[in-house]
Amino acid sequence: MPASPSTARAINDRLALRLLQQDGPLTAGQLKQLTGLSRPTVADLVERLTDAGLIAVVGEAGEQRRGPNAKLYGIVADRAHLAALDVRTEGVSVVVSDLVGAVLAEASVPIGGDMGTGPAVEQAVALVERVAKEAGADRLHTVGIGAPGLIDPATGELRDSTGLPEWHRRLVAALQERLPEARVNVENETNLAALAEQRDGVARDRDTFVLLWLGHGTGAAVVLDGALRRGASGGTGEIGFLPVPGTSGPPSAVDCEGGFHSLAGSAAIVELAGAHGVSVEGASVHEPAAAGVVREAVALVGGHAAGDSDRFLDALADRLALGVAAVVAILDPGCVVLGGEVGQAGGEALAGRVEKRVRHMSPLATVVRPSGLGGGAVLRGALLTARDAAQDELFAPPDR
């Protein structure tokens, strides 16, 4: 059946807004060319979106052109402000952006393990409010949060997880209370990192891939046929609990020690590096210690003193290949991204080693790539999901 006039208008409006989001300011003529719509239809939608306060004239197409056809239309970026949070066990990072995703302000704050739940929550919420104020945002429309742990697929809430601070779960409720007009969404940090790599990183050409998160801890995110897969209980990708050889024993339901985490977590990688004579002085407080030693080892590859570094990277690749091969055997994703700060620090030197080992362990062809976004992928993913949610609401037809 043909679409009704109101449905057709809504489809055309969303198409135009998506093009303005992707390609920046456009003239009515450019919108006509890109959408394939008639000139009168484009004129109607431009008037409709302008009256709705969603787009506005932001300039002209060129110095030699004047008049209505030269007007450049863009999304009204300050129509809404968004916040994204990367919640770690040791602190919180926040960015605030406009409706098109341009970052206006950002900041981080450490939260020590000895800080009580109440003070930790208050410090995190105060950071969000301060960054919003610095960005000039009177109110926040949508807040996207990336946090470690399981997200209940039925409620969308962060589940109580052993080993994670209590303030993580309390933070979501506190933000909703202090920001009653905002929509607050929480998602597993590794899932958000995968979405960011899919949209803006090294997996843009892949509808199916797995991201292996390598940071303070380990995790994985699974994207199949373009869709993020969370599992029946929200636990898809809890690869830290994967039983692997070379540990002291199997993991338990409440502790991933003995699982893949024991081989590929930051502390385990630093210990492995030390055993091979690789260390780094003055490790950054803003990233896992493992990222520093891996980056140091990669920098030495090919030099006169590369022996220890090569052996360390080979040993690390042996460990990572166990997790990657297990994922490949079950999912056959065709591509695995080594994410997080450690994956980015390892670069092609580490990814190539892992790919070579997986090739010998599995008959399934698998490309292994280093992250293009590293630890920043969580914030980027949180901001992308916040932007999508806000635009879905604001760009919806009035009668929906």
Short mmCIF file of C-alpha atoms in Angstrom, two decimals:
data_model
loop_
_atom_site.label_atom_id
_atom_site.label_comp_id
_atom_site.label_asym_id
_atom_site.label_seq_id
_atom_site.Cartn_x
_atom_site.Cartn_y
_atom_site.Cartn_z
CA MET A 1 0.00 0.00 0.00
CA PRO A 2 1.24 3.53 -0.74
CA ALA A 3 2.15 5.63 2.27
CA SER A 4 -0.39 8.15 3.51
CA PRO A 5 0.52 11.82 2.99
CA SER A 6 1.39 12.25 6.68
CA THR A 7 3.57 9.11 6.68
CA ALA A 8 5.30 10.21 3.47
CA ARG A 9 6.02 13.62 5.01
CA ALA A 10 7.48 11.99 8.12
CA ILE A 11 9.70 9.71 6.02
CA ASN A 12 10.93 12.63 3.92
CA ASP A 13 11.62 14.75 7.00
CA ARG A 14 13.66 12.01 8.65
CA LEU A 15 15.61 11.44 5.42
CA ALA A 16 16.46 15.14 5.16
CA LEU A 17 17.46 15.35 8.82
CA ARG A 18 19.67 12.29 8.49
CA LEU A 19 21.44 13.84 5.50
CA LEU A 20 21.92 17.10 7.39
CA GLN A 21 23.38 15.11 10.29
CA GLN A 22 25.77 13.13 8.09
CA ASP A 23 26.79 15.70 5.49
CA GLY A 24 26.50 18.99 7.37
CA PRO A 25 24.67 22.10 6.16
CA LEU A 26 23.02 21.70 2.74
CA THR A 27 21.08 23.89 0.33
CA ALA A 28 17.56 23.03 -0.78
CA GLY A 29 19.03 22.11 -4.15
CA GLN A 30 21.49 19.70 -2.57
CA LEU A 31 18.69 18.14 -0.52
CA LYS A 32 16.70 17.71 -3.74
CA GLN A 33 19.65 16.00 -5.41
CA LEU A 34 20.45 13.72 -2.46
CA THR A 35 16.85 12.73 -1.67
CA GLY A 36 15.51 12.50 -5.21
CA LEU A 37 12.44 14.45 -4.12
CA SER A 38 10.78 17.13 -6.22
CA ARG A 39 11.57 20.80 -5.70
CA PRO A 40 8.10 21.59 -4.22
CA THR A 41 8.37 18.62 -1.81
CA VAL A 42 11.80 19.77 -0.63
CA ALA A 43 10.51 23.33 -0.21
CA ASP A 44 7.62 22.02 1.91
CA LEU A 45 9.84 19.91 4.17
CA VAL A 46 12.34 22.75 4.64
CA GLU A 47 9.51 25.05 5.70
CA ARG A 48 8.05 22.37 7.96
CA LEU A 49 11.36 21.60 9.70
CA THR A 50 12.17 25.30 10.05
CA ASP A 51 8.78 26.03 11.64
CA ALA A 52 9.39 23.11 14.04
CA GLY A 53 12.67 24.69 15.14
CA LEU A 54 14.71 21.70 13.97
CA ILE A 55 16.66 23.39 11.18
CA ALA A 56 17.68 26.97 10.42
CA VAL A 57 19.62 28.96 7.83
CA VAL A 58 23.29 28.81 8.86
CA GLY A 59 24.93 30.54 5.88
CA GLU A 60 25.11 30.66 2.09
CA ALA A 61 26.60 28.20 -0.37
CA GLY A 62 29.13 30.55 -1.93
CA GLU A 63 30.16 34.11 -2.46
CA GLN A 64 28.93 34.11 -6.05
CA ARG A 65 25.46 32.83 -5.15
CA ARG A 66 22.66 34.79 -3.59
CA GLY A 67 18.96 34.28 -2.98
CA PRO A 68 16.81 31.40 -1.68
CA ASN A 69 18.68 28.68 -3.58
CA ALA A 70 21.97 29.65 -1.92
CA LYS A 71 20.75 29.32 1.67
CA LEU A 72 22.48 26.63 3.68
CA TYR A 73 20.29 24.78 6.15
CA GLY A 74 21.63 23.00 9.21
CA ILE A 75 20.25 21.23 12.26
CA VAL A 76 19.67 23.57 15.20
CA ALA A 77 22.45 22.11 17.31
CA ASP A 78 21.52 23.82 20.57
CA ARG A 79 17.96 22.51 20.41
CA ALA A 80 19.12 19.89 22.94
CA HIS A 81 22.21 19.09 25.00
CA LEU A 82 23.46 15.58 25.68
CA ALA A 83 25.80 14.03 28.23
CA ALA A 84 27.86 10.85 28.04
CA LEU A 85 29.55 9.11 30.97
CA ASP A 86 32.28 6.48 31.07
CA VAL A 87 31.96 4.94 34.53
CA ARG A 88 34.98 2.94 35.69
CA THR A 89 35.78 1.34 39.03
CA GLU A 90 38.34 4.07 39.65
CA GLY A 91 36.53 7.16 38.35
CA VAL A 92 34.15 8.85 35.92
CA SER A 93 34.64 10.76 32.66
CA VAL A 94 31.95 13.05 31.26
CA VAL A 95 31.39 14.87 27.98
CA VAL A 96 28.52 17.21 27.10
CA SER A 97 27.61 17.86 23.48
CA ASP A 98 24.99 19.55 21.36
CA LEU A 99 22.32 17.74 19.36
CA VAL A 100 24.65 16.93 16.45
CA GLY A 101 27.29 15.48 18.77
CA ALA A 102 29.86 18.29 18.86
CA VAL A 103 31.63 18.14 22.23
CA LEU A 104 31.23 21.38 24.20
CA ALA A 105 32.91 20.45 27.49
CA GLU A 106 34.50 17.43 29.15
CA ALA A 107 36.18 16.45 32.40
CA SER A 108 37.12 13.45 34.56
CA VAL A 109 37.32 12.80 38.28
CA PRO A 110 39.01 9.93 40.13
CA ILE A 111 36.96 8.07 42.72
CA GLY A 112 39.02 6.07 45.18
CA GLY A 113 38.03 2.65 46.42
CA ASP A 114 37.99 3.93 49.99
CA MET A 115 35.34 6.54 49.25
CA GLY A 116 31.87 5.68 50.55
CA THR A 117 28.93 5.05 48.25
CA GLY A 118 27.15 8.31 49.03
CA PRO A 119 30.17 10.59 48.54
CA ALA A 120 31.16 8.73 45.37
CA VAL A 121 27.70 9.19 43.85
CA GLU A 122 27.62 12.86 44.85
CA GLN A 123 31.05 13.48 43.32
CA ALA A 124 30.02 11.86 40.03
CA VAL A 125 26.69 13.72 39.83
CA ALA A 126 28.38 17.02 40.69
CA LEU A 127 30.83 16.42 37.85
CA VAL A 128 27.97 15.99 35.37
CA GLU A 129 26.34 19.20 36.58
CA ARG A 130 29.61 21.12 36.40
CA VAL A 131 30.45 19.97 32.88
CA ALA A 132 26.90 20.77 31.73
CA LYS A 133 27.26 24.28 33.15
CA GLU A 134 30.62 24.74 31.42
CA ALA A 135 28.97 23.67 28.16
CA GLY A 136 26.25 26.28 28.59
CA ALA A 137 23.53 23.65 28.89
CA ASP A 138 20.56 24.81 30.96
CA ARG A 139 19.21 21.29 30.89
CA LEU A 140 20.23 17.89 29.55
CA HIS A 141 17.89 16.11 27.20
CA THR A 142 19.53 12.67 27.23
CA VAL A 143 22.31 11.08 29.28
CA GLY A 144 24.13 7.99 28.01
CA ILE A 145 26.14 5.94 30.52
CA GLY A 146 28.68 3.23 29.85
CA ALA A 147 29.49 1.03 32.84
CA PRO A 148 31.02 -2.40 33.50
CA GLY A 149 28.68 -5.20 34.46
CA LEU A 150 25.44 -6.73 33.25
CA ILE A 151 22.48 -4.73 31.97
CA ASP A 152 19.14 -6.40 32.68
CA PRO A 153 17.53 -6.81 29.22
CA ALA A 154 14.03 -6.61 30.73
CA THR A 155 14.48 -3.39 32.72
CA GLY A 156 17.51 -1.79 31.10
CA GLU A 157 19.04 -1.34 34.55
CA LEU A 158 22.56 -2.10 35.71
CA ARG A 159 22.48 -5.34 37.70
CA ASP A 160 24.23 -5.83 41.02
CA SER A 161 27.52 -7.52 40.15
CA THR A 162 30.12 -8.98 42.46
CA GLY A 163 33.35 -7.01 42.48
CA LEU A 164 31.87 -3.77 41.16
CA PRO A 165 31.33 -0.72 43.39
CA GLU A 166 27.86 -0.15 44.80
CA TRP A 167 27.96 3.47 43.67
CA HIS A 168 27.71 2.38 40.03
CA ARG A 169 24.11 1.22 40.46
CA ARG A 170 23.22 4.14 42.72
CA LEU A 171 24.59 6.66 40.22
CA VAL A 172 21.93 5.94 37.59
CA ALA A 173 19.08 6.56 40.04
CA ALA A 174 20.80 9.65 41.45
CA LEU A 175 21.21 11.19 38.00
CA GLN A 176 17.57 10.54 37.19
CA GLU A 177 16.56 12.20 40.44
CA ARG A 178 18.79 15.26 39.97
CA LEU A 179 17.98 15.55 36.26
CA PRO A 180 14.25 14.77 36.21
CA GLU A 181 13.75 16.13 32.68
CA ALA A 182 16.53 14.02 31.18
CA ARG A 183 16.28 10.55 29.72
CA VAL A 184 19.00 8.43 31.36
CA ASN A 185 20.18 5.28 29.54
CA VAL A 186 22.83 2.83 30.72
CA GLU A 187 24.67 0.24 28.62
CA ASN A 188 27.57 -2.13 29.15
CA GLU A 189 30.84 -0.32 28.43
CA THR A 190 32.16 -2.92 26.01
CA ASN A 191 28.93 -2.89 24.00
CA LEU A 192 29.24 0.88 23.64
CA ALA A 193 32.86 0.54 22.54
CA ALA A 194 31.77 -1.90 19.83
CA LEU A 195 29.07 0.49 18.60
CA ALA A 196 31.65 3.26 18.41
CA GLU A 197 34.09 1.09 16.45
CA GLN A 198 31.23 0.11 14.13
CA ARG A 199 30.18 3.70 13.48
CA ASP A 200 33.45 5.64 13.71
CA GLY A 201 36.27 3.12 14.13
CA VAL A 202 37.93 0.16 12.47
CA ALA A 203 34.76 -1.95 12.02
CA ARG A 204 32.90 0.46 9.73
CA ASP A 205 33.08 -2.08 6.90
CA ARG A 206 31.78 -4.96 9.03
CA ASP A 207 28.21 -6.01 9.80
CA THR A 208 29.50 -8.91 11.89
CA PHE A 209 32.46 -8.69 14.27
CA VAL A 210 33.51 -9.17 17.88
CA LEU A 211 35.28 -6.58 19.98
CA LEU A 212 37.63 -7.99 22.61
CA TRP A 213 38.01 -5.35 25.34
CA LEU A 214 41.48 -5.19 26.88
CA GLY A 215 41.72 -2.61 29.65
CA HIS A 216 41.86 -2.98 33.41
CA GLY A 217 39.76 -6.08 32.87
CA THR A 218 38.48 -8.03 29.88
CA GLY A 219 35.19 -8.22 28.07
CA ALA A 220 33.73 -8.78 24.65
CA ALA A 221 30.91 -7.38 22.55
CA VAL A 222 29.19 -9.26 19.76
CA VAL A 223 27.72 -7.59 16.67
CA LEU A 224 25.93 -9.98 14.29
CA ASP A 225 24.34 -8.82 11.04
CA GLY A 226 24.64 -5.22 12.18
CA ALA A 227 22.89 -5.74 15.52
CA LEU A 228 24.42 -5.79 18.99
CA ARG A 229 23.65 -9.08 20.76
CA ARG A 230 23.15 -8.94 24.52
CA GLY A 231 22.00 -12.48 25.33
CA ALA A 232 19.15 -13.82 27.45
CA SER A 233 20.45 -12.26 30.67
CA GLY A 234 22.49 -9.42 29.19
CA GLY A 235 25.70 -11.36 29.66
CA THR A 236 26.92 -11.93 26.12
CA GLY A 237 30.64 -11.23 26.05
CA GLU A 238 31.54 -11.96 29.69
CA ILE A 239 34.74 -13.50 28.35
CA GLY A 240 36.63 -12.92 31.59
CA PHE A 241 34.85 -16.02 32.91
CA LEU A 242 35.93 -18.17 29.95
CA PRO A 243 37.81 -21.24 31.29
CA VAL A 244 41.24 -21.38 29.69
CA PRO A 245 44.42 -23.40 30.23
CA GLY A 246 47.36 -21.88 32.02
CA THR A 247 45.53 -20.57 35.10
CA SER A 248 45.38 -21.72 38.71
CA GLY A 249 41.95 -23.24 38.26
CA PRO A 250 38.53 -22.63 36.74
CA PRO A 251 36.58 -19.43 37.47
CA SER A 252 33.52 -19.43 39.73
CA ALA A 253 30.10 -17.84 39.33
CA VAL A 254 31.19 -14.91 41.50
CA ASP A 255 34.86 -14.57 40.57
CA CYS A 256 36.52 -14.56 37.14
CA GLU A 257 39.96 -15.34 38.61
CA GLY A 258 41.02 -18.50 36.88
CA GLY A 259 39.24 -17.50 33.68
CA PHE A 260 40.51 -15.58 30.68
CA HIS A 261 40.72 -12.48 32.89
CA SER A 262 43.62 -14.12 34.74
CA LEU A 263 45.62 -14.17 31.51
CA ALA A 264 44.55 -10.94 29.83
CA GLY A 265 43.60 -8.48 32.58
CA SER A 266 45.92 -5.52 33.13
CA ALA A 267 47.63 -6.95 36.23
CA ALA A 268 48.31 -10.25 34.46
CA ILE A 269 49.80 -8.49 31.43
CA VAL A 270 52.07 -6.32 33.58
CA GLU A 271 53.28 -9.44 35.41
CA LEU A 272 53.94 -11.17 32.09
CA ALA A 273 55.87 -8.14 30.85
CA GLY A 274 58.01 -8.11 33.99
CA ALA A 275 58.84 -11.77 33.50
CA HIS A 276 60.21 -10.83 30.07
CA GLY A 277 62.15 -7.84 31.32
CA VAL A 278 59.74 -5.23 29.95
CA SER A 279 58.64 -2.37 32.17
CA VAL A 280 57.76 1.29 31.93
CA GLU A 281 58.48 4.12 34.32
CA GLY A 282 55.94 6.75 35.29
CA ALA A 283 52.81 4.87 34.21
CA SER A 284 49.87 7.15 33.44
CA VAL A 285 47.04 7.30 35.96
CA HIS A 286 44.61 7.74 33.06
CA GLU A 287 45.05 4.28 31.57
CA PRO A 288 45.68 0.69 32.69
CA ALA A 289 49.31 -0.07 33.50
CA ALA A 290 49.25 -2.81 30.86
CA ALA A 291 48.75 -0.23 28.11
CA GLY A 292 52.02 1.42 29.08
CA VAL A 293 54.12 -1.75 28.99
CA VAL A 294 52.54 -2.93 25.73
CA ARG A 295 53.17 0.45 24.11
CA GLU A 296 56.78 0.36 25.35
CA ALA A 297 57.28 -3.12 23.91
CA VAL A 298 55.81 -2.15 20.54
CA ALA A 299 58.07 0.90 20.38
CA LEU A 300 61.13 -1.32 20.82
CA VAL A 301 60.19 -3.83 18.12
CA GLY A 302 62.75 -3.75 15.32
CA GLY A 303 65.40 -2.06 17.44
CA HIS A 304 68.68 -3.39 18.83
CA ALA A 305 67.08 -4.34 22.16
CA ALA A 306 63.94 -5.86 20.68
CA GLY A 307 64.49 -9.41 21.91
CA ASP A 308 62.68 -9.13 25.24
CA SER A 309 59.91 -7.04 23.71
CA ASP A 310 59.37 -9.50 20.89
CA ARG A 311 59.20 -12.41 23.30
CA PHE A 312 56.77 -10.55 25.54
CA LEU A 313 54.46 -9.65 22.64
CA ASP A 314 54.61 -13.24 21.40
CA ALA A 315 53.68 -14.55 24.85
CA LEU A 316 50.85 -12.04 25.14
CA ALA A 317 49.58 -12.98 21.70
CA ASP A 318 49.59 -16.65 22.77
CA ARG A 319 47.29 -15.73 25.64
CA LEU A 320 44.96 -13.50 23.66
CA ALA A 321 44.66 -16.08 20.89
CA LEU A 322 43.04 -18.49 23.38
CA GLY A 323 40.13 -16.11 23.90
CA VAL A 324 39.90 -15.08 20.28
CA ALA A 325 39.96 -18.68 19.02
CA ALA A 326 37.15 -19.63 21.41
CA VAL A 327 35.01 -16.76 20.13
CA VAL A 328 35.81 -17.64 16.52
CA ALA A 329 34.90 -21.31 17.01
CA ILE A 330 31.41 -20.39 18.27
CA LEU A 331 30.51 -17.27 16.29
CA ASP A 332 32.72 -17.21 13.16
CA PRO A 333 32.62 -13.38 13.14
CA GLY A 334 35.25 -12.95 10.44
CA CYS A 335 36.73 -9.99 12.30
CA VAL A 336 37.91 -9.44 15.87
CA VAL A 337 38.85 -5.98 17.11
CA LEU A 338 41.36 -5.75 19.96
CA GLY A 339 39.78 -2.88 21.84
CA GLY A 340 40.42 -0.83 24.94
CA GLU A 341 43.61 0.96 25.87
CA VAL A 342 45.72 -2.21 25.62
CA GLY A 343 44.38 -3.18 22.20
CA GLN A 344 45.09 0.27 20.86
CA ALA A 345 48.58 0.34 22.41
CA GLY A 346 49.41 -3.02 20.82
CA GLY A 347 48.51 -1.77 17.36
CA GLU A 348 49.25 -3.88 14.32
CA ALA A 349 52.28 -5.44 16.04
CA LEU A 350 50.06 -7.23 18.54
CA ALA A 351 47.00 -7.73 16.32
CA GLY A 352 49.11 -9.34 13.61
CA ARG A 353 50.62 -11.78 16.08
CA VAL A 354 47.19 -12.76 17.38
CA GLU A 355 45.80 -13.19 13.87
CA LYS A 356 48.70 -15.46 12.92
CA ARG A 357 48.09 -17.71 15.92
CA VAL A 358 44.34 -17.89 15.37
CA ARG A 359 44.99 -18.85 11.76
CA HIS A 360 46.89 -21.91 13.02
CA MET A 361 44.23 -22.73 15.64
CA SER A 362 41.07 -22.39 13.53
CA PRO A 363 39.98 -23.20 9.97
CA LEU A 364 37.72 -20.11 10.03
CA ALA A 365 39.28 -17.10 8.33
CA THR A 366 39.48 -14.24 10.83
CA VAL A 367 40.92 -10.76 10.53
CA VAL A 368 42.27 -9.26 13.79
CA ARG A 369 42.45 -5.47 13.97
CA PRO A 370 43.67 -3.06 16.64
CA SER A 371 41.17 -0.53 17.98
CA GLY A 372 41.04 2.84 16.33
CA LEU A 373 39.46 4.49 19.37
CA GLY A 374 41.00 2.74 22.39
CA GLY A 375 39.61 3.58 25.81
CA GLY A 376 37.81 6.61 24.38
CA ALA A 377 35.45 4.28 22.53
CA VAL A 378 33.18 3.97 25.59
CA LEU A 379 32.53 7.72 25.81
CA ARG A 380 32.13 7.90 22.05
CA GLY A 381 29.62 5.06 22.08
CA ALA A 382 27.69 6.57 24.98
CA LEU A 383 27.50 9.89 23.15
CA LEU A 384 26.36 8.23 19.92
CA THR A 385 23.56 6.38 21.68
CA ALA A 386 22.49 9.54 23.54
CA ARG A 387 22.44 11.46 20.26
CA ASP A 388 20.43 8.75 18.52
CA ALA A 389 17.87 8.63 21.35
CA ALA A 390 17.48 12.41 21.43
CA GLN A 391 17.14 12.70 17.68
CA ASP A 392 14.62 9.84 17.56
CA GLU A 393 12.43 11.78 19.96
CA LEU A 394 12.93 15.29 18.59
CA PHE A 395 12.78 14.29 14.93
CA ALA A 396 9.63 12.19 15.33
CA PRO A 397 6.50 13.37 13.50
CA PRO A 398 4.17 15.41 15.74
CA ASP A 399 1.34 12.89 15.56
CA ARG A 400 3.41 9.88 16.63
#
